[in-house]
Coordinates of N, CA and C in Angstrom, one line a residue:
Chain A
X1 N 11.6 19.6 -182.0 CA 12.7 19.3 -181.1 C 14.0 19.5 -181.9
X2 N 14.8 20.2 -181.0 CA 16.2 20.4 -182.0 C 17.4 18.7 -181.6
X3 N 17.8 18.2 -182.4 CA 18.5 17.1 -182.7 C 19.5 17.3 -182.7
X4 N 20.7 16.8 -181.9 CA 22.1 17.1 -181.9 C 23.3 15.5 -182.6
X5 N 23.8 15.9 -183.3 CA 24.6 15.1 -183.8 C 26.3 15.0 -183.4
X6 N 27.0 13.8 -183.2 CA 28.4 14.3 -183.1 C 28.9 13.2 -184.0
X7 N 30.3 14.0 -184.5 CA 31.2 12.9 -185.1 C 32.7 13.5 -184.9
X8 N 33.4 12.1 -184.9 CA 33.1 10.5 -184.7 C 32.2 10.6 -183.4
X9 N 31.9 8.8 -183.3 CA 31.2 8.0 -182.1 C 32.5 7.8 -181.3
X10 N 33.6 7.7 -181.9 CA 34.7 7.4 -181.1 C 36.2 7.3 -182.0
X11 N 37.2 7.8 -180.9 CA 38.5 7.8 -181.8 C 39.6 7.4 -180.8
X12 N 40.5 7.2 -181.4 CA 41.4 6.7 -180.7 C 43.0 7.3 -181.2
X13 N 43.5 8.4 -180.5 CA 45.1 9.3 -180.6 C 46.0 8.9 -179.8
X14 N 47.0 9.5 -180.8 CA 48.4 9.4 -179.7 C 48.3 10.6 -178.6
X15 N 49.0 10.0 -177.4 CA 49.7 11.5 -176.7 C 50.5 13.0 -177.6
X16 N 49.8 13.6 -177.0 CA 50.4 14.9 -178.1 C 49.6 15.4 -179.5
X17 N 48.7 14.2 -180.0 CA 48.0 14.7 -181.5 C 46.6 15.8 -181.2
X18 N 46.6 16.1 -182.0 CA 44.9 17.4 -182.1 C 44.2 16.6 -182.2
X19 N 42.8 16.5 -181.4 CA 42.0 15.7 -181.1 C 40.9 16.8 -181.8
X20 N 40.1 16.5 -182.6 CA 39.1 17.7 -182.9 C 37.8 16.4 -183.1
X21 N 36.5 17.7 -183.0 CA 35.0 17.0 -183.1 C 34.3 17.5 -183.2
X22 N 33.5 17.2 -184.0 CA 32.3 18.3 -184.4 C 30.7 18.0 -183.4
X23 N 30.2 19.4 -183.7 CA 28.6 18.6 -183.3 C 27.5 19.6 -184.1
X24 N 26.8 19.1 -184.8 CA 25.8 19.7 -185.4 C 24.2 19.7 -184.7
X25 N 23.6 20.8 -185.0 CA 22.6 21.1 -184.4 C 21.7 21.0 -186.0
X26 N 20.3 20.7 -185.3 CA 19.5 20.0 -186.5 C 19.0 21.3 -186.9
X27 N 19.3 22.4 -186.2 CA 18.2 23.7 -186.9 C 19.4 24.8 -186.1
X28 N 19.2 26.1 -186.9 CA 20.5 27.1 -185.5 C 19.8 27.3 -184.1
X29 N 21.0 27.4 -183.6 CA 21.2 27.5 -182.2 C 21.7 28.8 -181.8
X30 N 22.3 29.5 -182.8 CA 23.5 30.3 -182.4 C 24.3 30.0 -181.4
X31 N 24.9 30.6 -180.2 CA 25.9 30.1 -179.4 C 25.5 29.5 -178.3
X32 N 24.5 28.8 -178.1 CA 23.8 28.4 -177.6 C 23.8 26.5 -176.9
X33 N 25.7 26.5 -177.0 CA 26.5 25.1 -177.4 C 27.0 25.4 -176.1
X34 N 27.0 24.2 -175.4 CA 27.9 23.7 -174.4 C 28.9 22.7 -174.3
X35 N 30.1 22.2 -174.1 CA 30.5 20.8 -174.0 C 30.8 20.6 -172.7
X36 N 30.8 19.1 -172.1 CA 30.8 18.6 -170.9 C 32.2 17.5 -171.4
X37 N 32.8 17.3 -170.2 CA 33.7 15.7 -170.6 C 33.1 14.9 -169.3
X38 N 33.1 13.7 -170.1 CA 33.2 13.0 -168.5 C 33.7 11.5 -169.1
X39 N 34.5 11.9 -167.6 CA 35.6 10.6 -167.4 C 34.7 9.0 -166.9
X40 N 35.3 8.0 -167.1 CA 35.0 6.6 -166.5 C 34.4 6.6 -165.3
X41 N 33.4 6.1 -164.4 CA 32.9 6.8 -163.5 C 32.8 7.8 -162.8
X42 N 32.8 8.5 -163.7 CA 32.5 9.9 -163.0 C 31.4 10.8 -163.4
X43 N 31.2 12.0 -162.7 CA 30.2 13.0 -163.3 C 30.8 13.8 -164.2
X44 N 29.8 13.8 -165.5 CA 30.6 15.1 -166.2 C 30.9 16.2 -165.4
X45 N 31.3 17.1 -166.6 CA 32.2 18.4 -165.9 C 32.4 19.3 -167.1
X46 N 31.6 20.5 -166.8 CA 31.4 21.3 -168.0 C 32.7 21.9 -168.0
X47 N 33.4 22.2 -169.5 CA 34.5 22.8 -170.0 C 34.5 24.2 -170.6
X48 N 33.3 23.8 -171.6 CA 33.2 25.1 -171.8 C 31.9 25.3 -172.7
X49 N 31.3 26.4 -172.0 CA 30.1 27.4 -172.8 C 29.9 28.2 -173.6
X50 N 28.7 28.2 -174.3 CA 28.4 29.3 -175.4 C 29.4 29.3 -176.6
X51 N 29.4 27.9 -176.5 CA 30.1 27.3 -177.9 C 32.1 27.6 -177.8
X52 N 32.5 29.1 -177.1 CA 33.7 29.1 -176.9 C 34.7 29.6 -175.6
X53 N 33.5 29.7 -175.0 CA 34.3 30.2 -173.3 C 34.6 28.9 -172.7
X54 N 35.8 29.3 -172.2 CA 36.9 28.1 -171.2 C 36.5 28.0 -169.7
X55 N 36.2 27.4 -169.6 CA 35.7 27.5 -167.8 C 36.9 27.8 -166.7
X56 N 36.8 28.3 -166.1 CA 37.9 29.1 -165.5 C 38.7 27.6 -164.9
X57 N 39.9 27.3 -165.3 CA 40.4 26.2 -164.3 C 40.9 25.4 -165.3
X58 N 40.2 25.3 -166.4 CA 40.1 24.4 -167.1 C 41.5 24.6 -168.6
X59 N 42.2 23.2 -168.6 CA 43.4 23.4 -169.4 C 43.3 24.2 -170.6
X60 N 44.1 24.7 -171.0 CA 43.6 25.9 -172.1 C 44.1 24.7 -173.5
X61 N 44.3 23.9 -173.6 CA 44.7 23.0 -174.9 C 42.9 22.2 -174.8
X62 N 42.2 23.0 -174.5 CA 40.8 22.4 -174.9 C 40.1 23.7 -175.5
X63 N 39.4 24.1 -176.4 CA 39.3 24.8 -177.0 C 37.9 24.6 -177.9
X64 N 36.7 25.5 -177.9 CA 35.8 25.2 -178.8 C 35.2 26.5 -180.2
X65 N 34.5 26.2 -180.8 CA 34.6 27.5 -181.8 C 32.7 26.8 -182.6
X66 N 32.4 27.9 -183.0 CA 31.5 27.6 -184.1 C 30.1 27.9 -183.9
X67 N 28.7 28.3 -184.8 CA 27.8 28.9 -184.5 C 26.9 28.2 -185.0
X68 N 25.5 28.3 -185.0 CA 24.1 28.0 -185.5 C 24.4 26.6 -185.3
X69 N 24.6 25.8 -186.7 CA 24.9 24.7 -186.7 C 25.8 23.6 -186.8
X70 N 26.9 24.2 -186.7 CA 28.3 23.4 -187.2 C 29.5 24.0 -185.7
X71 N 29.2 23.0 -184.7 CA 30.2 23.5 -183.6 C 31.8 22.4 -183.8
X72 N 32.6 22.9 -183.1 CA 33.6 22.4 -183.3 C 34.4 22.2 -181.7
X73 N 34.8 21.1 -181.4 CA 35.4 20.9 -179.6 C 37.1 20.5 -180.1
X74 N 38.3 20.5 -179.6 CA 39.1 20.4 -180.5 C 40.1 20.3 -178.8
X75 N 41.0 19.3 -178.4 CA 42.1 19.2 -178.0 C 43.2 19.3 -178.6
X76 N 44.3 20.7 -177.9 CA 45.2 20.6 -179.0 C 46.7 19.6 -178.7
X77 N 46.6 19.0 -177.6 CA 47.8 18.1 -177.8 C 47.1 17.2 -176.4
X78 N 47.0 16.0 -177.3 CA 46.2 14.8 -176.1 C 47.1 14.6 -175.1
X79 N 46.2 14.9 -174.2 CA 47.3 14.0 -172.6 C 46.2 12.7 -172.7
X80 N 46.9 12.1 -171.4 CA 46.6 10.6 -170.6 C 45.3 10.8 -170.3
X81 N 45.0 12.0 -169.3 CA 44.1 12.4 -168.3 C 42.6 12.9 -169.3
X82 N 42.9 12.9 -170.4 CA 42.1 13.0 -171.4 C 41.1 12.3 -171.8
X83 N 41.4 10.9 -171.5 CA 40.6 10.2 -171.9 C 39.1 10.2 -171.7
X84 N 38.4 10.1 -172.3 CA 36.5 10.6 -171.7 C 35.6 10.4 -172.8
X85 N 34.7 10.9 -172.6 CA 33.3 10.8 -173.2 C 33.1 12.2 -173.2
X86 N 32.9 13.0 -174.2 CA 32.2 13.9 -175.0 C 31.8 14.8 -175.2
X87 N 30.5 15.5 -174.7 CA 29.4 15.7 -175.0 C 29.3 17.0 -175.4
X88 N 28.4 17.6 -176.3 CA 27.6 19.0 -176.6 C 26.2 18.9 -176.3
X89 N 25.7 20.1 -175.9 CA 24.6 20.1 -175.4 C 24.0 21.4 -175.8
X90 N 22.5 21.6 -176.1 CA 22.5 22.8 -176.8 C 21.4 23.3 -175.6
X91 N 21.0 24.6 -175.5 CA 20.1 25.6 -174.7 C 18.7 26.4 -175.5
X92 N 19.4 26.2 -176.7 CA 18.4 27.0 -177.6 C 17.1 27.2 -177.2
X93 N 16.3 25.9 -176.9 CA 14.9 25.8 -177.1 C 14.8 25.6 -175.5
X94 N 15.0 26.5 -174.9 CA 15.0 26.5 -173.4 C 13.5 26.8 -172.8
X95 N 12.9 25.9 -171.8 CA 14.3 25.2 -170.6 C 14.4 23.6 -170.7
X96 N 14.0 23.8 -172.2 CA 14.7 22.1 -172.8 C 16.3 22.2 -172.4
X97 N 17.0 20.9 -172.8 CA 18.5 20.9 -172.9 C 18.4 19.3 -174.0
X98 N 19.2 19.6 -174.7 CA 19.8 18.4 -175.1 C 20.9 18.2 -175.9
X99 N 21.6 16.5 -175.2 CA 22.3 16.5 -175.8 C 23.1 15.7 -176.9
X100 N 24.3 16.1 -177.5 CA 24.6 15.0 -178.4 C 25.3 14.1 -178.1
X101 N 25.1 12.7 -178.5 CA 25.6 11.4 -178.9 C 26.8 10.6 -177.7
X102 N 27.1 11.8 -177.7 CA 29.1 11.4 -177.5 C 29.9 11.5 -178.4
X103 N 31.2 11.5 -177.9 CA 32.5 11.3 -178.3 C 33.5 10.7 -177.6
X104 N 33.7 9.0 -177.7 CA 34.3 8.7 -176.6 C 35.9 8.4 -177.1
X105 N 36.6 9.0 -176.5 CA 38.4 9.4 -177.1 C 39.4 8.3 -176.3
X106 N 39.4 7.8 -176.6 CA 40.5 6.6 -176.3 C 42.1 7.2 -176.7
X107 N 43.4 6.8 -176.0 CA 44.4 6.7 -176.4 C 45.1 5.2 -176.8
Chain B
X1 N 31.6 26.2 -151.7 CA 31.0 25.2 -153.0 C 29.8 24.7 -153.3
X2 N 28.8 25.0 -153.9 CA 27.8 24.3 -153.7 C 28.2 23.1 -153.9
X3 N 27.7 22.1 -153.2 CA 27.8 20.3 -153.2 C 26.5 19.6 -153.4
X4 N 26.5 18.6 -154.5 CA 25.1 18.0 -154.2 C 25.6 16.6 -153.8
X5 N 24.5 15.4 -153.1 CA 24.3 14.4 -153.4 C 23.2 13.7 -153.6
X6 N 23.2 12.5 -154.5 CA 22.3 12.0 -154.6 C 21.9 10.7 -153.7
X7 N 20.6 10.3 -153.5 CA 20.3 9.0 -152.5 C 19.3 8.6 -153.0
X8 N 19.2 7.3 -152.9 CA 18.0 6.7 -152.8 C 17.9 5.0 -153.1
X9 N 16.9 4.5 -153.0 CA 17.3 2.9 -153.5 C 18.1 2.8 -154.9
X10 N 18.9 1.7 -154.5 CA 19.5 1.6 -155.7 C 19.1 0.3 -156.7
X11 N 18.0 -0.4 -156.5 CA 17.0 -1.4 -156.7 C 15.6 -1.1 -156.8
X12 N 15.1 -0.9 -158.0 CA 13.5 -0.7 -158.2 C 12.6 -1.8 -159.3
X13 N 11.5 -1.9 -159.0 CA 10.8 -3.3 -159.3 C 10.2 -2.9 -160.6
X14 N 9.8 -3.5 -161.9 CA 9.2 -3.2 -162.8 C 8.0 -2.3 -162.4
X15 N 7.3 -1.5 -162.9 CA 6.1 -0.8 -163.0 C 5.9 -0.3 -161.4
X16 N 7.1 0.0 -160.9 CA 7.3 1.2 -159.4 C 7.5 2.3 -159.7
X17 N 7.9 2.9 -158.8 CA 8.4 4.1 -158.4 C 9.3 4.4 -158.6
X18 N 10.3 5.1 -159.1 CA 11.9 5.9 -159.3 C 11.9 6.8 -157.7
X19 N 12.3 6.8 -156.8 CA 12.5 8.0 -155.8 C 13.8 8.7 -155.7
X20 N 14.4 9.7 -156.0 CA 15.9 9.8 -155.2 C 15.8 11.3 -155.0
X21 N 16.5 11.8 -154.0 CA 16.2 12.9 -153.7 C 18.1 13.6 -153.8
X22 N 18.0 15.0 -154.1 CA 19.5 15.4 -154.5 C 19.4 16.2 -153.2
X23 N 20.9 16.0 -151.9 CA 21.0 17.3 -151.1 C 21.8 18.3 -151.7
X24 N 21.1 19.7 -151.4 CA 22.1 21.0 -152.0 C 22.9 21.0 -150.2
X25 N 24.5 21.2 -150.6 CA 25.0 22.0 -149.5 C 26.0 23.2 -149.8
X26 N 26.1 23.5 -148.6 CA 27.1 24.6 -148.8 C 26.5 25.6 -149.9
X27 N 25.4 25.8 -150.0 CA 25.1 27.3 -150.7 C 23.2 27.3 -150.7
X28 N 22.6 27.9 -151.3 CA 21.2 28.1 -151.0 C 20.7 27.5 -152.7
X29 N 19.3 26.8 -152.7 CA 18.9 27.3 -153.8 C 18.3 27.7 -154.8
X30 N 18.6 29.5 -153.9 CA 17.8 30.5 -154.6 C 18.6 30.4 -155.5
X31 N 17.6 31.2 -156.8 CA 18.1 32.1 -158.1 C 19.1 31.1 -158.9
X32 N 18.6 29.7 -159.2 CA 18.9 29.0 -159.8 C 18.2 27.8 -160.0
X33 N 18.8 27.1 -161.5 CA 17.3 25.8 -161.6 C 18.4 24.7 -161.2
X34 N 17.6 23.2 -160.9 CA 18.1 22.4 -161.0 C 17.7 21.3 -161.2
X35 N 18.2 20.2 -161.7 CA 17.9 19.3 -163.0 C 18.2 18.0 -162.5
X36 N 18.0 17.3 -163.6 CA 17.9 15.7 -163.4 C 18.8 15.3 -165.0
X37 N 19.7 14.3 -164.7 CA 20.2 13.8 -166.1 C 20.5 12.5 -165.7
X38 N 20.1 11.6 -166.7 CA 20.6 9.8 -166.5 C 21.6 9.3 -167.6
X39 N 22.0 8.6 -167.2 CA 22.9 7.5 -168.4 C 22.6 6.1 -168.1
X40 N 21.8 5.7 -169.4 CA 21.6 4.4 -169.4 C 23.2 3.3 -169.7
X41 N 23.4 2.7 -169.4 CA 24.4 1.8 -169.7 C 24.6 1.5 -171.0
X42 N 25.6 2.0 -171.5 CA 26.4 1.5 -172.8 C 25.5 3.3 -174.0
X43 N 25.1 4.0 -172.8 CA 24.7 5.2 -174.1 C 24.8 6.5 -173.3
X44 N 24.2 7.5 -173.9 CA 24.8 9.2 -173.7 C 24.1 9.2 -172.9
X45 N 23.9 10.3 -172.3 CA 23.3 11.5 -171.7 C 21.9 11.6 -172.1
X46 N 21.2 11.9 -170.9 CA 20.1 11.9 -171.4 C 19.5 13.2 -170.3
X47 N 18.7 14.1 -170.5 CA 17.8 15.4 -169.7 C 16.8 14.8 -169.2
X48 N 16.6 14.9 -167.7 CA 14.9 14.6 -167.3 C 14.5 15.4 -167.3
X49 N 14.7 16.8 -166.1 CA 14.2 18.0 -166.6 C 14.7 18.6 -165.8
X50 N 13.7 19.6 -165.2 CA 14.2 21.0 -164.5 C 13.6 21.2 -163.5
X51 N 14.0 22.0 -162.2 CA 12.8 22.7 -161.1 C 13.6 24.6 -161.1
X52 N 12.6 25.3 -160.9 CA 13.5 26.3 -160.6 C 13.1 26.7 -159.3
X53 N 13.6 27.6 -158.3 CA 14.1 27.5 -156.6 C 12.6 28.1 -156.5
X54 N 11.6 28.7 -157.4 CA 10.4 28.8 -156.7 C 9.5 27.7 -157.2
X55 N 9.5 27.0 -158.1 CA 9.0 25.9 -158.3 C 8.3 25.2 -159.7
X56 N 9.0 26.5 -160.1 CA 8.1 25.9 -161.9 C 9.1 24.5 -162.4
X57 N 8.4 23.8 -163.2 CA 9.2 22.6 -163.5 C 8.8 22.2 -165.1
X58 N 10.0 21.8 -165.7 CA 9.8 21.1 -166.9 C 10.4 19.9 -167.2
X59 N 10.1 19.1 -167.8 CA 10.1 17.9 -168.4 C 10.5 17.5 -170.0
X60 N 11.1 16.6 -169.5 CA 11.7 16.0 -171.1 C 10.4 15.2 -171.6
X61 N 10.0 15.8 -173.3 CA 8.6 15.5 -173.4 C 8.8 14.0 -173.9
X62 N 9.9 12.9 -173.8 CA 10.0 12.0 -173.7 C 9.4 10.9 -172.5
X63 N 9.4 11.7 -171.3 CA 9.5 11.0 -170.2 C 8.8 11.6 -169.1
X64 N 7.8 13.1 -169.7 CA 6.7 14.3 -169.4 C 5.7 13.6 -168.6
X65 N 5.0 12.2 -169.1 CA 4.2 11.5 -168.3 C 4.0 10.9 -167.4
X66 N 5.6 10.3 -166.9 CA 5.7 9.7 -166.2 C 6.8 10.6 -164.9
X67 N 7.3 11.8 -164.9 CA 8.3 12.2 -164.3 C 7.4 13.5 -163.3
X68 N 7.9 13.4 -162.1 CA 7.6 14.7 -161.5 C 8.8 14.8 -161.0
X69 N 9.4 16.6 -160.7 CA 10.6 17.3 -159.8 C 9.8 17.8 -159.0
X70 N 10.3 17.7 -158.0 CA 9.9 18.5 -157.1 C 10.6 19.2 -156.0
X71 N 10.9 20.7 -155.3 CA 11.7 21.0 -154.5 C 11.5 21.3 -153.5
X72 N 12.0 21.2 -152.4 CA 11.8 22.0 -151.0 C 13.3 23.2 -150.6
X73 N 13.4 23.9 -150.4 CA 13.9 24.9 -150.9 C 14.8 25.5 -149.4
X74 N 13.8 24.9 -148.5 CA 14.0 25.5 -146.6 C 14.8 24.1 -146.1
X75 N 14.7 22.9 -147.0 CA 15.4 21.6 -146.3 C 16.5 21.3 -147.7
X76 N 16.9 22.1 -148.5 CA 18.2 22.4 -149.3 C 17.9 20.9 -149.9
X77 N 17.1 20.4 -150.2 CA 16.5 19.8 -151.4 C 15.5 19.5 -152.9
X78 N 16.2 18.8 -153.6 CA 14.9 18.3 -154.8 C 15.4 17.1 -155.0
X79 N 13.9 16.5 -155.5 CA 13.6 15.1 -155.9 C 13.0 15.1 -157.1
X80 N 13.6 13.8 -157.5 CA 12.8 13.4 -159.1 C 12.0 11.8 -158.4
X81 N 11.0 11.8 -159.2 CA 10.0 10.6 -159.2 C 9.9 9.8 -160.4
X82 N 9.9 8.9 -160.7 CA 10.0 8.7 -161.7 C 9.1 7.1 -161.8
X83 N 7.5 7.4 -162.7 CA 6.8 6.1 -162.2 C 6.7 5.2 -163.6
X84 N 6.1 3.7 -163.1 CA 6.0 3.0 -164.0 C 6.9 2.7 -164.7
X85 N 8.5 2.1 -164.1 CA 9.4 2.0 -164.8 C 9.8 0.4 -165.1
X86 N 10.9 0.9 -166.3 CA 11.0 -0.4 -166.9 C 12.5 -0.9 -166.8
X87 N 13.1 -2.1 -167.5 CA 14.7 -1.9 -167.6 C 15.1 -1.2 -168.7
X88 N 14.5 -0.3 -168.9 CA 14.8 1.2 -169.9 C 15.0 2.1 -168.6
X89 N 14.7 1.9 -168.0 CA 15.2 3.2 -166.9 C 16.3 2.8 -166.3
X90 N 16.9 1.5 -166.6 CA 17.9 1.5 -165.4 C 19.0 2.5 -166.0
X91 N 20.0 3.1 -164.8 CA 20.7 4.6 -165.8 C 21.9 4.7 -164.2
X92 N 22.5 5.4 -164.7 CA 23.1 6.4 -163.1 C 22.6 7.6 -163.1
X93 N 21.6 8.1 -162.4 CA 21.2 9.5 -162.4 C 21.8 10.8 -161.5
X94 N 22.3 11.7 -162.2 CA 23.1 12.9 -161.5 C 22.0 13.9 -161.8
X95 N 22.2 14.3 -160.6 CA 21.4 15.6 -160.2 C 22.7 17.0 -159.9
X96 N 22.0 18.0 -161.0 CA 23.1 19.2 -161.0 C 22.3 20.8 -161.1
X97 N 23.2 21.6 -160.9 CA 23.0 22.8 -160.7 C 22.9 23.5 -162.1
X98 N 21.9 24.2 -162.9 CA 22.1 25.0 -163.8 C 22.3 26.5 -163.8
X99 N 23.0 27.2 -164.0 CA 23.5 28.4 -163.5 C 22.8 29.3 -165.1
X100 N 22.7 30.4 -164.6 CA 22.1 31.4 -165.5 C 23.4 32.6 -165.0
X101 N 23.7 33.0 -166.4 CA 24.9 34.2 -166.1 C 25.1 35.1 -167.0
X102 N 25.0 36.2 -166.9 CA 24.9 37.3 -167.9 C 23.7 38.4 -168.2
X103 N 24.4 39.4 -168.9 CA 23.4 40.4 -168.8 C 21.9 39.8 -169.3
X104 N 21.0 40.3 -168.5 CA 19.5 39.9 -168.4 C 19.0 40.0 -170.1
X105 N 18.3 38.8 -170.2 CA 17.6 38.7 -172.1 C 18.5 38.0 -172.9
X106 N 20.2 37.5 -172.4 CA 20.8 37.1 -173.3 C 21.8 36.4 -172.1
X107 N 21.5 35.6 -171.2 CA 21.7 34.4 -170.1 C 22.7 33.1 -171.2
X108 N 23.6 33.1 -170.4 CA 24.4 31.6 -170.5 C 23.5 31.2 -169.5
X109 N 23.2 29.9 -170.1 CA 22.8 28.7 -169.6 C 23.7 27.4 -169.3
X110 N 24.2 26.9 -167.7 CA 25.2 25.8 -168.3 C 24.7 24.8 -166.9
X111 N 25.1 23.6 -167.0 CA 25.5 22.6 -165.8 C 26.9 22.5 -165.2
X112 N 27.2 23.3 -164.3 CA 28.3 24.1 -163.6 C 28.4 22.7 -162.4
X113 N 27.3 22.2 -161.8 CA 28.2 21.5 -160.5 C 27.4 20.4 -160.7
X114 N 27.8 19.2 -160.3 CA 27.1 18.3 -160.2 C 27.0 16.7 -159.3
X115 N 26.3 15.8 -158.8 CA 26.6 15.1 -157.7 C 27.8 13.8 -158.7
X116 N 27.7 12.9 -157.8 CA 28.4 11.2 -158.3 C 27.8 10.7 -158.8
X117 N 26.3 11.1 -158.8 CA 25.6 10.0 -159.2 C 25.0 9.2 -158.7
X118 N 23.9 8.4 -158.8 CA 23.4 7.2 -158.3 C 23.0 6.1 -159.5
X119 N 23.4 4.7 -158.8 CA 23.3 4.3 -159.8 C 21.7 3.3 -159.7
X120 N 20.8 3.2 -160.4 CA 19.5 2.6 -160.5 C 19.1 1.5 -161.0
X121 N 18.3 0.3 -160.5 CA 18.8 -0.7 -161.3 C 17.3 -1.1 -161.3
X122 N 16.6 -1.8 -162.7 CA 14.9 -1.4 -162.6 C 15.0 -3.2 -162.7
X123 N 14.8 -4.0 -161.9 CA 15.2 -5.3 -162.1 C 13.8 -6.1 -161.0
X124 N 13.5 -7.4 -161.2 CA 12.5 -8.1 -160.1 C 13.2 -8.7 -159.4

């Protein structure tokens, strides 16, 4: 089973600062990385795939980067509406899915 | 848009049944899989598994023993089962659409749409 890690578990920024996060995959994945956010009661909502495509719609100050094992999810100037939970999720060992931990981002 | 929702009791008894069934609207679903994910309270994300629109299905080999998907395809539905549960199952479970996209042998894989949610509570 591939193992997904994220850090931090949780952070807390100002409006405006670069919000960055990693997620590590226990074995490579190649691009094989998704992130989801999801707000306070709500359903996630995929951002973006294959470690760095933006989902059409989606603010461009969200931004991801990185391969095999060392991905990276990164807000570059925190809004309000930001606030959420996290997630990376890998495809590799398909039609497993799993995902990592969280990241829950507080202002 | 494709639209889902989810239904079902929102109260289940130690060592029952899980039932909830996800409606697809507004689109068909062919040539796509669709899945089961829960969040237990106070933790992440969690995969139940998968059905795809002709019927193969996989499982989180966590939860393999106890879980069946199943789809009907002509009544724009699937259901997850989920038996023998405990207050480890209580969760909110969303049921979503996995989309496959790109040139053939080398497929993005993502969870593109997804319902509210239901929320489950495994309690006597």
């Amino acid at each position: 089973d591939i193992q997904m890690t994220q850090s931090p578990s949780s952070l807390s920024a100002s409006v405006g600062d670069r919000v960055t996060i990693t997620c590590q995959a226990s074995r490579e994945i190649a691009l094989y990385l998704n992130w989801y956010q999801q707000k306070p009661g709500k359903a996630p909502k995929l951002l973006i795939f294959d470690a760095s495509h933006l989902v059409t719609g989606v603010p461009s100050r969200f931004s991801g980067s990185g391969s095999e094992t060392h991905f990276t999810f990164t807000i570059s100037s925190l809004q309000p509406e930001d606030v959420a939970t996290y997630y990376c999720q890998q495809y590799d060992n398909l039609p497993s899915f799993t995902f990592g931990p969280g990241t829950k981002v507080e202002i | 848009q494709v639209q889902l929702q989810e239904s079902g009791p929102g109260l289940v008894k130690p060592s029952e049944t899980l039932s909830l069934t996800c409606s697809v609207s507004s689109g068909s679903m062919s040539s796509s899989y669709w899945t089961w994910i829960r969040r237990p309270p106070g933790k992440g994300l969690e995969w139940i598994g998968n059905i795809y629109y002709t019927g193969t299905t996989s499982y989180n080999p966590s939860l393999k023993s106890r879980v069946t998907i199943s789809a009907d395809a002509s009544r724009s539905l699937f259901s997850l089962r989920l038996s023998s549960v405990t207050a480890a199952d209580t969760a909110v479970y969303y049921c979503a659409r996995i989309t496959y996209d790109g040139p053939p042998g080398d497929y993005s894989y993502y969870m593109d749409v997804w319902g509210k949610g239901a929320t489950v509570t495994v309690s006597s």
